[in-house]
Coordinates of C-alpha atoms and ligand atoms in Angstrom, one line a residue:
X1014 CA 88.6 -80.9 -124.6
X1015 CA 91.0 -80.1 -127.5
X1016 CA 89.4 -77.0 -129.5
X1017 CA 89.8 -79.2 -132.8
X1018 CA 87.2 -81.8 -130.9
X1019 CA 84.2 -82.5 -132.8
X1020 CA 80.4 -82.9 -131.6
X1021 CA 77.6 -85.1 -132.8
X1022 CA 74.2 -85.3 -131.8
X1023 CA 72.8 -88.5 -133.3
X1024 CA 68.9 -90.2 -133.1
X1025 CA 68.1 -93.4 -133.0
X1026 CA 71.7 -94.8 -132.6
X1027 CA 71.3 -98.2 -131.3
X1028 CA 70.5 -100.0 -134.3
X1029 CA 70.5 -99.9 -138.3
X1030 CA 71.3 -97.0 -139.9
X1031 CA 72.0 -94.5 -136.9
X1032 CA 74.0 -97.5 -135.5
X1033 CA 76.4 -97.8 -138.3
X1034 CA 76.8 -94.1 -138.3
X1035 CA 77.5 -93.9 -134.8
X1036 CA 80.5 -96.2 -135.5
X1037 CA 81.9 -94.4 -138.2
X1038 CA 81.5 -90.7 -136.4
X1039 CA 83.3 -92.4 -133.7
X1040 CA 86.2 -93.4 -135.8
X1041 CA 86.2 -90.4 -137.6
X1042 CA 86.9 -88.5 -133.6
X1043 CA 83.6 -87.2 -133.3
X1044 CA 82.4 -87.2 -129.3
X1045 CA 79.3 -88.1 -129.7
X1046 CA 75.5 -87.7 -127.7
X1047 CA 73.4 -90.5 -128.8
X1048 CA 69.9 -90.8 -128.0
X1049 CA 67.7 -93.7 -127.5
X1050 CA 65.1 -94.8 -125.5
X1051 CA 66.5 -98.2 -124.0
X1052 CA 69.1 -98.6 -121.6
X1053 CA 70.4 -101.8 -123.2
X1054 CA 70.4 -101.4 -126.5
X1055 CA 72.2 -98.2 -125.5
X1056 CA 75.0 -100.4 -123.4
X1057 CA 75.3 -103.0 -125.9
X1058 CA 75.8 -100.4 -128.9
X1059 CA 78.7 -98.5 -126.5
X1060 CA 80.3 -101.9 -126.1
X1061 CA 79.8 -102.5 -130.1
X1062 CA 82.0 -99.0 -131.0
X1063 CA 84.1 -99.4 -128.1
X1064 CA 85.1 -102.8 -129.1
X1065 CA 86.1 -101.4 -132.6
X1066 CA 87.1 -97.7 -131.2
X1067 CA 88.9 -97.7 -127.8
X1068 CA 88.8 -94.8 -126.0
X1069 CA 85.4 -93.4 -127.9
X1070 CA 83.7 -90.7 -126.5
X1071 CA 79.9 -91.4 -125.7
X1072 CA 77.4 -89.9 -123.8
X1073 CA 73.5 -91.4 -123.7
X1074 CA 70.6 -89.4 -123.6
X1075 CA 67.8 -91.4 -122.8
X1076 CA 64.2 -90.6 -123.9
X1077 CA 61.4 -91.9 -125.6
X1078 CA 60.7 -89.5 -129.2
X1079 CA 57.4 -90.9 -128.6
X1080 CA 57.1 -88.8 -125.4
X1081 CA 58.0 -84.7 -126.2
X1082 CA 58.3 -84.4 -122.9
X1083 CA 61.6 -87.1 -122.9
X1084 CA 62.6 -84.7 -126.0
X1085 CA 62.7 -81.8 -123.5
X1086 CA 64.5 -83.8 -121.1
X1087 CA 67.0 -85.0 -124.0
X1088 CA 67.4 -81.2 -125.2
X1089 CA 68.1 -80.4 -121.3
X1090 CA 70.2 -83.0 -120.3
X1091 CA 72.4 -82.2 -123.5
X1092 CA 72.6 -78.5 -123.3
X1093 CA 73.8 -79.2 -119.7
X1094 CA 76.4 -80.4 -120.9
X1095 CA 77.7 -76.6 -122.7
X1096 CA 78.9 -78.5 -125.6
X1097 CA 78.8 -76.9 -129.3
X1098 CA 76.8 -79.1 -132.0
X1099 CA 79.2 -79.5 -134.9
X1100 CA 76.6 -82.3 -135.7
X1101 CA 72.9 -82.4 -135.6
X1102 CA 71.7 -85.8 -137.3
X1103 CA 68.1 -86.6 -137.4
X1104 CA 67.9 -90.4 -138.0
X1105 CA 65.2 -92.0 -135.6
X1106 CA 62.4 -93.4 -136.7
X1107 CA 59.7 -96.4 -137.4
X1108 CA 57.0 -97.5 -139.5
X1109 CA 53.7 -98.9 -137.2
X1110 CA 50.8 -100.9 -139.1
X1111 CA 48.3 -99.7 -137.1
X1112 CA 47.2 -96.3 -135.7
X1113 CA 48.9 -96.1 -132.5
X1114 CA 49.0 -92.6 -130.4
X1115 CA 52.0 -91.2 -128.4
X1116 CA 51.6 -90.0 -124.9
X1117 CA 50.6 -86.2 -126.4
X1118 CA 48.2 -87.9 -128.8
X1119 CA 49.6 -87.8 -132.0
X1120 CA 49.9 -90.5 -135.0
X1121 CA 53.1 -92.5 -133.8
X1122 CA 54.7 -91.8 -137.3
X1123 CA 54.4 -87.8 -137.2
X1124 CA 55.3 -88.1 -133.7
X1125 CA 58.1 -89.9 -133.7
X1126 CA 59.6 -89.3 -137.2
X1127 CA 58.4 -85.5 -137.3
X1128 CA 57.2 -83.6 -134.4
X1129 CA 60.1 -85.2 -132.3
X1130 CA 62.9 -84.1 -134.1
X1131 CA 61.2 -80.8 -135.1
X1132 CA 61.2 -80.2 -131.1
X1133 CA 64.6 -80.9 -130.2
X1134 CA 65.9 -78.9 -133.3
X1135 CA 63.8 -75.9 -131.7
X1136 CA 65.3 -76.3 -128.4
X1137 CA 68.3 -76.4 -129.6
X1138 CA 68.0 -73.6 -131.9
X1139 CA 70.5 -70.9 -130.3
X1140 CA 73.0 -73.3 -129.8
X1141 CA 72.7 -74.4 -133.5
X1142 CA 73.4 -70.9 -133.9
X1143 CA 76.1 -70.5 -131.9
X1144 CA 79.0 -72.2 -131.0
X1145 CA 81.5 -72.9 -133.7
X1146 CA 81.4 -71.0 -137.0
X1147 CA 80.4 -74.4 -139.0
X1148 CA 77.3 -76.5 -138.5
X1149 CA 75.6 -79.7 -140.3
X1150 CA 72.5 -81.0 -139.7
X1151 CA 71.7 -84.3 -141.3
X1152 CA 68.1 -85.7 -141.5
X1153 CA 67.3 -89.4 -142.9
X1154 CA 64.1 -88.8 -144.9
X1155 CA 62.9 -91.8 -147.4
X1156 CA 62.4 -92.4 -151.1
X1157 CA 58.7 -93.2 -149.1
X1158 CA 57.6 -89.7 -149.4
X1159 CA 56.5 -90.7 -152.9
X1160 CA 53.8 -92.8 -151.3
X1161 CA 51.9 -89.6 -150.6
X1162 CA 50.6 -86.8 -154.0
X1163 CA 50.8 -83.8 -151.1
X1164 CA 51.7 -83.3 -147.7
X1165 CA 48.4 -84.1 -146.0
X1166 CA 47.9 -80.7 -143.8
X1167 CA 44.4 -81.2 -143.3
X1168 CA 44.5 -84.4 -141.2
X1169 CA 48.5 -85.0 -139.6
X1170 CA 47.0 -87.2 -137.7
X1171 CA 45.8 -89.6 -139.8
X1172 CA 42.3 -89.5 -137.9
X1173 CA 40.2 -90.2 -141.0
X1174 CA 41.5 -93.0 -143.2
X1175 CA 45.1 -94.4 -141.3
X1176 CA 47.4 -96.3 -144.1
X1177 CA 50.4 -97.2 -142.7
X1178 CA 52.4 -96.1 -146.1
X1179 CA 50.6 -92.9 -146.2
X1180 CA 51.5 -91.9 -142.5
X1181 CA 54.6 -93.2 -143.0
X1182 CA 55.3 -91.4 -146.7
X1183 CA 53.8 -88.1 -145.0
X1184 CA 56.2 -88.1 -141.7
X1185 CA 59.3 -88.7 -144.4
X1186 CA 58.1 -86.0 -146.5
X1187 CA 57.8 -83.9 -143.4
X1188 CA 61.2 -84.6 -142.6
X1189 CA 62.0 -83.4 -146.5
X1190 CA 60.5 -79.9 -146.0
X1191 CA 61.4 -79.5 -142.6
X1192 CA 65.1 -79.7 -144.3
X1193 CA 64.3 -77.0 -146.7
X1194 CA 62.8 -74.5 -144.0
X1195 CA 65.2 -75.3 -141.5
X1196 CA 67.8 -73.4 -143.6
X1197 CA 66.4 -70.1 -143.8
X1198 CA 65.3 -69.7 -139.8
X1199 CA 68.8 -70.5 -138.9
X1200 CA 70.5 -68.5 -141.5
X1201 CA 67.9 -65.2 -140.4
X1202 CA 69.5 -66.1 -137.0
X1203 CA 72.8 -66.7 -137.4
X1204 CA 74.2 -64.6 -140.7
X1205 CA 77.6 -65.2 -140.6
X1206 CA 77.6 -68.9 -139.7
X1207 CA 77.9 -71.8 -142.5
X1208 CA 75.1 -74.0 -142.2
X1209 CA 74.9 -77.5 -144.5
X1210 CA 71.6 -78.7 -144.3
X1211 CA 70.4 -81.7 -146.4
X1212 CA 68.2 -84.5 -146.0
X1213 CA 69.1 -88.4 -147.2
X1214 CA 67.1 -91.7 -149.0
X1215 CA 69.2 -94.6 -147.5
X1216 CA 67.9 -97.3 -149.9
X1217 CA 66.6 -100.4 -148.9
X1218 CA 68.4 -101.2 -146.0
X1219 CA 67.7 -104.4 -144.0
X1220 CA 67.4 -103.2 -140.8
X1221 CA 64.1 -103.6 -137.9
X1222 CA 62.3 -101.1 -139.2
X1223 CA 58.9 -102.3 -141.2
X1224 CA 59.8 -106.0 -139.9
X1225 CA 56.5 -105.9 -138.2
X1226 CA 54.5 -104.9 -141.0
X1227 CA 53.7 -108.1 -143.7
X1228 CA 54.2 -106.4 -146.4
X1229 CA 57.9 -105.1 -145.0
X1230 CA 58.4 -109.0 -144.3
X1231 CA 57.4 -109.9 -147.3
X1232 CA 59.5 -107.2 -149.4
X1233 CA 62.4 -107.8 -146.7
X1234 CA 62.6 -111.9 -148.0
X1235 CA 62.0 -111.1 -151.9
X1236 CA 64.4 -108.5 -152.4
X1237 CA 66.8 -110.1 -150.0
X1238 CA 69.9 -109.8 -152.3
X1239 CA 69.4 -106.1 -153.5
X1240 CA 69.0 -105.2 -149.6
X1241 CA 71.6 -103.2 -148.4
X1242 CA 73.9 -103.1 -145.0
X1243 CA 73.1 -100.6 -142.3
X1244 CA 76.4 -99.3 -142.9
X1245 CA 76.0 -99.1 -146.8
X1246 CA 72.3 -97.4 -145.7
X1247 CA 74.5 -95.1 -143.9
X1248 CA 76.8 -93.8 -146.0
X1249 CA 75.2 -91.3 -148.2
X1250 CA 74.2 -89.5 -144.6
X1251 CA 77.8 -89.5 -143.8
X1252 CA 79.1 -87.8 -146.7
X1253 CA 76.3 -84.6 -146.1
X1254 CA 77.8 -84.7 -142.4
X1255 CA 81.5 -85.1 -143.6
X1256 CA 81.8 -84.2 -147.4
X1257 CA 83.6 -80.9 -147.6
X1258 CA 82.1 -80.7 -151.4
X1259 CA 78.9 -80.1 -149.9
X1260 CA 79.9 -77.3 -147.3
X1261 CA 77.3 -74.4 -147.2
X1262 CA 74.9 -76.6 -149.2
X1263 CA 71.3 -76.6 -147.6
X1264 CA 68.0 -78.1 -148.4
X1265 CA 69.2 -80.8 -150.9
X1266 CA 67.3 -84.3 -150.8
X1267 CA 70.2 -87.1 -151.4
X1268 CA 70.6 -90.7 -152.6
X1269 CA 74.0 -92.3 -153.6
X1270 CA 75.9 -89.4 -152.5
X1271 CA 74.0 -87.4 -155.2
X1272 CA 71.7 -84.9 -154.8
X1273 CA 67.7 -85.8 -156.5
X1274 CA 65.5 -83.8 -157.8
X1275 CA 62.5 -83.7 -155.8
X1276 CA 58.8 -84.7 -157.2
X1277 CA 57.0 -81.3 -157.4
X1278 CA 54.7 -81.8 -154.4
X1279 CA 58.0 -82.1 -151.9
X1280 CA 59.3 -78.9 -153.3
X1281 CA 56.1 -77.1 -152.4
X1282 CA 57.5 -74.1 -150.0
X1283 CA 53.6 -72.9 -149.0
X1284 CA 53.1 -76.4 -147.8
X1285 CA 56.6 -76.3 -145.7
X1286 CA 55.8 -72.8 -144.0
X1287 CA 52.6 -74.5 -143.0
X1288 CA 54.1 -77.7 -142.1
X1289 CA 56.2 -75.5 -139.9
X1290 CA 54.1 -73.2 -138.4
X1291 CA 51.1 -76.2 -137.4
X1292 CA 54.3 -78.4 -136.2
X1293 CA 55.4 -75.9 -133.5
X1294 CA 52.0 -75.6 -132.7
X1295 CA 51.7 -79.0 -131.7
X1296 CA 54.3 -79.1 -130.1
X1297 CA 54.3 -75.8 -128.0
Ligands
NAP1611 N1 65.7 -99.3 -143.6 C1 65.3 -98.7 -144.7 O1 65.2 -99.3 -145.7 C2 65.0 -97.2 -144.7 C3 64.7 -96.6 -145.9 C4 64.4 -95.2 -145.9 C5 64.5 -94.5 -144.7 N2 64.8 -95.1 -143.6 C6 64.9 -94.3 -142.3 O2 66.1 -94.6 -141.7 C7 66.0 -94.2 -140.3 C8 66.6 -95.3 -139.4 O3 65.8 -96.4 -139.6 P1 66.5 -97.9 -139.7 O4 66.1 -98.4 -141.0 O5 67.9 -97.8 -139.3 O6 65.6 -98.7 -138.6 P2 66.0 -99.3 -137.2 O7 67.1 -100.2 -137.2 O8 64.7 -99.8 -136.7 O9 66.4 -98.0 -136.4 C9 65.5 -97.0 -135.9 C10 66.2 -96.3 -134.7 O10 65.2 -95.3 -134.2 C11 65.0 -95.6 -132.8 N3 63.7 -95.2 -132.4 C12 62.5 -95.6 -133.0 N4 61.5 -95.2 -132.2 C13 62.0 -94.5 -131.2 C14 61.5 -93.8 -130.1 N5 60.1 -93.7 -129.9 N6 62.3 -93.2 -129.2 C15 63.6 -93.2 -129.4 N7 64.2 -93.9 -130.4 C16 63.4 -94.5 -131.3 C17 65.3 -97.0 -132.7 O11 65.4 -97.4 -131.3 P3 65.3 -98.9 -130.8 O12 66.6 -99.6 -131.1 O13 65.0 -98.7 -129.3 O14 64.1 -99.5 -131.5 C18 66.5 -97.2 -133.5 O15 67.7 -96.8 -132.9 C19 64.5 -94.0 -140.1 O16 64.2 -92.6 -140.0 C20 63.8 -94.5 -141.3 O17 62.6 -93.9 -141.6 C21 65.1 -96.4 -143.5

């Protein structure tokens, strides 16, 4: 290991979005840890940045988000490793048309899009904290978030009315004010270290996700030309993990490589504390 080697943790790396930026990490030097929960889609995805970057560093860490168990086995298997996290990027995620549980109980969309990543942040916490003197954490939110007035506290688990883009729009603006409290716990921790925290829209990228739903179909065929790459989807997430012009920036929401205002119910800090306080509940 050279001390100038870099290292990314990455979600959901074996297609769309998290594949494109797994690609460009890679030819950018970073050795990265990718998570996903199939083998082969894992293999073919090595062979895919292999092809384009000989030599690339990649280690698997397989799990199911869907499972917080597999997220403790993921947060194990990595820190057995004794590697720093330069790179922490929270990109995972799906969009179900139905209500469908993961193995703890929860509504897939919290569980996979929100509680998992909430988890393996927590267990990786201290080494977030220590390590090297710099860290990013990237998180790909949505523009979806805006399907939702408020962050529904009252029913997470969607055990009342389910809508798929009201699950959906709450686990992405989850994800937004987990960004913005995320931030401050580190920083109480770790004082002297440079943190750059943000959270990303992609666009409309044409990848699987929402395929299943009609309505994703549908929108997927009419706005065919205005779709964007995976790598195009990607690159506003790269720039908070590479950009040096946003170094020591935290809890920014960004599209385009610019930072958005917020609506005012995603900027609502009682609503994050609580977010944050009944998420490691449910996931202690
Ligand atoms: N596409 C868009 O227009 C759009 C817009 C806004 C935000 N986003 C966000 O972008 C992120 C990436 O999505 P994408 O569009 O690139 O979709 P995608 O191509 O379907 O990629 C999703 C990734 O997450 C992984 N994943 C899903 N469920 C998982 C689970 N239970 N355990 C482990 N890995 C799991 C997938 O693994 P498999 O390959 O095994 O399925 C895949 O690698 C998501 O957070 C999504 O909400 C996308």
């Amino acid at each position: 290991m050279t001390t100038s080697q870099r290292f990314c943790l990455l979600t959901g790396a074996t297609s769309g979005i998290g594949q494109a930026a797994a690609l460009s990490l890679a030819q950018q030097g970073y050795e990265l840890f990718l998570v996903a929960r199939s083998e082969a889609k894992a293999s073919a995805t090595s062979a895919l940045i292999t092809s384009k970057v000989p030599g690339a560093k990649i280690t698997w860490l397989i799990g199911d988000l869907a499972k917080l168990d597999d997220v403790r086995a993921i947060a194990k298997a990595f820190l057995s490793e004794g590697k720093s996290i330069d790179l922490l990027w929270l990109n995972a995620g799906l969009c179900f048309n139905k209500r469908v549980l993961t193995t703890d109980g929860y509504e897939m969309m919290l569980g996979v899009n929100h509680l998992a990543p909430f988890l393996l942040t927590d267990l990786l916490f201290e080494t977030l904290c220590e390590g090297r003197n710099k860290t990013r954490v990237v998180v790909t939110a949505s523009g979806a978030y805006r399907a939702v007035k408020a962050l529904n506290l009252d029913d997470m688990n969607y055990e009342s009315e389910f809508k798929t883009f009201n699950a959906y729009g709450n686990s992405k603006l989850a994800n937004i004010m987990f960004t913005k409290v995320l931030p401050q716990k580190l920083k109480h921790a770790a004082p002297d270290k440079t943190f750059t925290i943000n959270c990303f829209h992609p666009g409309f990228v044409g990848t699987g996700i929402g395929t299943q739903i009609w309505l994703g179909k549908v929108l997927m065929a009419a706005l065919r030309p205005f779709i964007r790459s995976s790598a195009k989807g990607a690159e506003t997430g790269l720039f908070l993990a590479t950009d040096p012009s946003v170094e020591g920036k935290c809890g920014g929401y960004y599209y385009n490589c610019e930072e958005e205002e917020l609506l005012p119910h995603a900027r609502d800090a009682a609503a994050a504390e609580t977010l944050w306080a009944k998420s490691m509940a449910m996931v202690s």
